[in-house]
């Protein structure tokens, strides 16, 4: 069983934004949250075993006139940001 914290600090766009997005770039806020099995409560210090289901929500908030979607191609879990040990959570373009 591993324990750790979830951070959205590393969640950054990896594409070249459209010109309309560039105008609003400073207003984009990316988040990555983990929820319980019923999706009713956000978990702040989740603990998971290898192979267990994880309910993850990736989101972006922006100006309401700028509708955006988030696509997650890859996600890894590791004991720390500096750790070389990584587990694929999402792979092969989701």
Coordinates of C-alpha atoms in Angstrom, one line a residue:
X1 CA 0.0 0.0 0.0
X2 CA 1.4 3.4 -0.9
X3 CA 0.5 6.8 0.4
X4 CA 1.1 10.2 -1.0
X5 CA -0.3 13.5 -2.0
X6 CA -1.9 14.7 -5.2
X7 CA -0.7 17.9 -6.8
X8 CA -1.9 19.7 -9.9
X9 CA 1.3 21.9 -9.9
X10 CA 2.7 19.9 -12.8
X11 CA -0.4 20.0 -14.9
X12 CA 0.4 22.3 -17.7
X13 CA -0.8 22.6 -21.3
X14 CA 1.5 20.8 -23.8
X15 CA 0.1 22.3 -27.0
X16 CA 0.5 25.6 -28.7
X17 CA -2.7 27.5 -27.8
X18 CA -5.0 29.1 -30.3
X19 CA -4.7 32.9 -30.6
X20 CA -8.0 33.3 -28.7
X21 CA -6.6 31.2 -25.8
X22 CA -3.3 33.2 -25.7
X23 CA -5.4 36.3 -24.9
X24 CA -6.8 34.5 -21.9
X25 CA -3.7 32.5 -21.0
X26 CA -3.2 34.1 -17.6
X27 CA -6.8 33.2 -16.6
X28 CA -6.5 29.4 -17.3
X29 CA -6.4 27.3 -14.1
X30 CA -5.7 23.6 -14.4
X31 CA -6.6 21.2 -11.7
X32 CA -6.3 17.5 -11.0
X33 CA -8.5 16.1 -8.2
X34 CA -9.0 12.6 -6.8
X35 CA -12.5 11.5 -5.6
X36 CA -13.9 8.6 -3.5
X37 CA -15.6 5.6 -5.2
X38 CA -19.0 7.4 -5.4
X39 CA -17.6 10.6 -6.9
X40 CA -19.2 12.5 -4.0
X41 CA -16.2 13.6 -1.9
X42 CA -12.8 14.9 -3.0
X43 CA -9.9 13.1 -1.3
X44 CA -7.0 15.1 0.1
X45 CA -4.6 12.3 1.2
X46 CA -5.6 9.3 -0.8
X47 CA -4.0 5.9 -0.4
X48 CA -4.1 3.3 -3.2
X49 CA -2.7 -0.2 -3.8
X50 CA -1.3 -1.1 -7.2
X51 CA -4.2 -2.2 -9.5
X52 CA -6.9 -0.3 -7.5
X53 CA -9.3 2.0 -9.3
X54 CA -8.6 5.7 -9.0
X55 CA -11.3 8.3 -9.7
X56 CA -9.4 11.3 -11.2
X57 CA -10.9 14.5 -12.5
X58 CA -8.8 16.8 -14.7
X59 CA -10.3 20.2 -15.3
X60 CA -9.6 23.7 -16.6
X61 CA -11.4 26.9 -15.6
X62 CA -11.4 30.0 -17.8
X63 CA -13.5 32.8 -18.9
X64 CA -17.1 31.5 -19.4
X65 CA -17.1 32.7 -23.0
X66 CA -14.1 30.4 -23.8
X67 CA -15.4 26.8 -23.8
X68 CA -12.5 24.4 -23.3
X69 CA -12.1 20.6 -22.9
X70 CA -9.3 18.8 -21.1
X71 CA -7.8 15.7 -22.8
X72 CA -5.3 13.7 -20.8
X73 CA -2.8 11.6 -22.8
X74 CA -0.6 10.4 -20.0
X75 CA -0.5 10.4 -16.2
X76 CA 2.0 8.8 -13.9
X77 CA 2.1 8.2 -10.1
X78 CA 5.3 8.3 -8.1
X79 CA 6.3 8.5 -4.5
X80 CA 7.7 12.0 -5.0
X81 CA 8.3 14.5 -7.9
X82 CA 12.0 13.6 -7.9
X83 CA 11.5 9.8 -7.7
X84 CA 12.6 7.7 -10.7
X85 CA 10.0 5.1 -9.8
X86 CA 6.8 5.8 -11.8
X87 CA 3.6 3.9 -12.3
X88 CA 1.5 4.6 -15.4
X89 CA -2.1 5.7 -14.4
X90 CA -3.2 6.8 -17.9
X91 CA -1.3 5.7 -21.0
X92 CA -1.6 5.5 -24.8
X93 CA -3.5 8.8 -25.2
X94 CA -6.1 8.0 -22.5

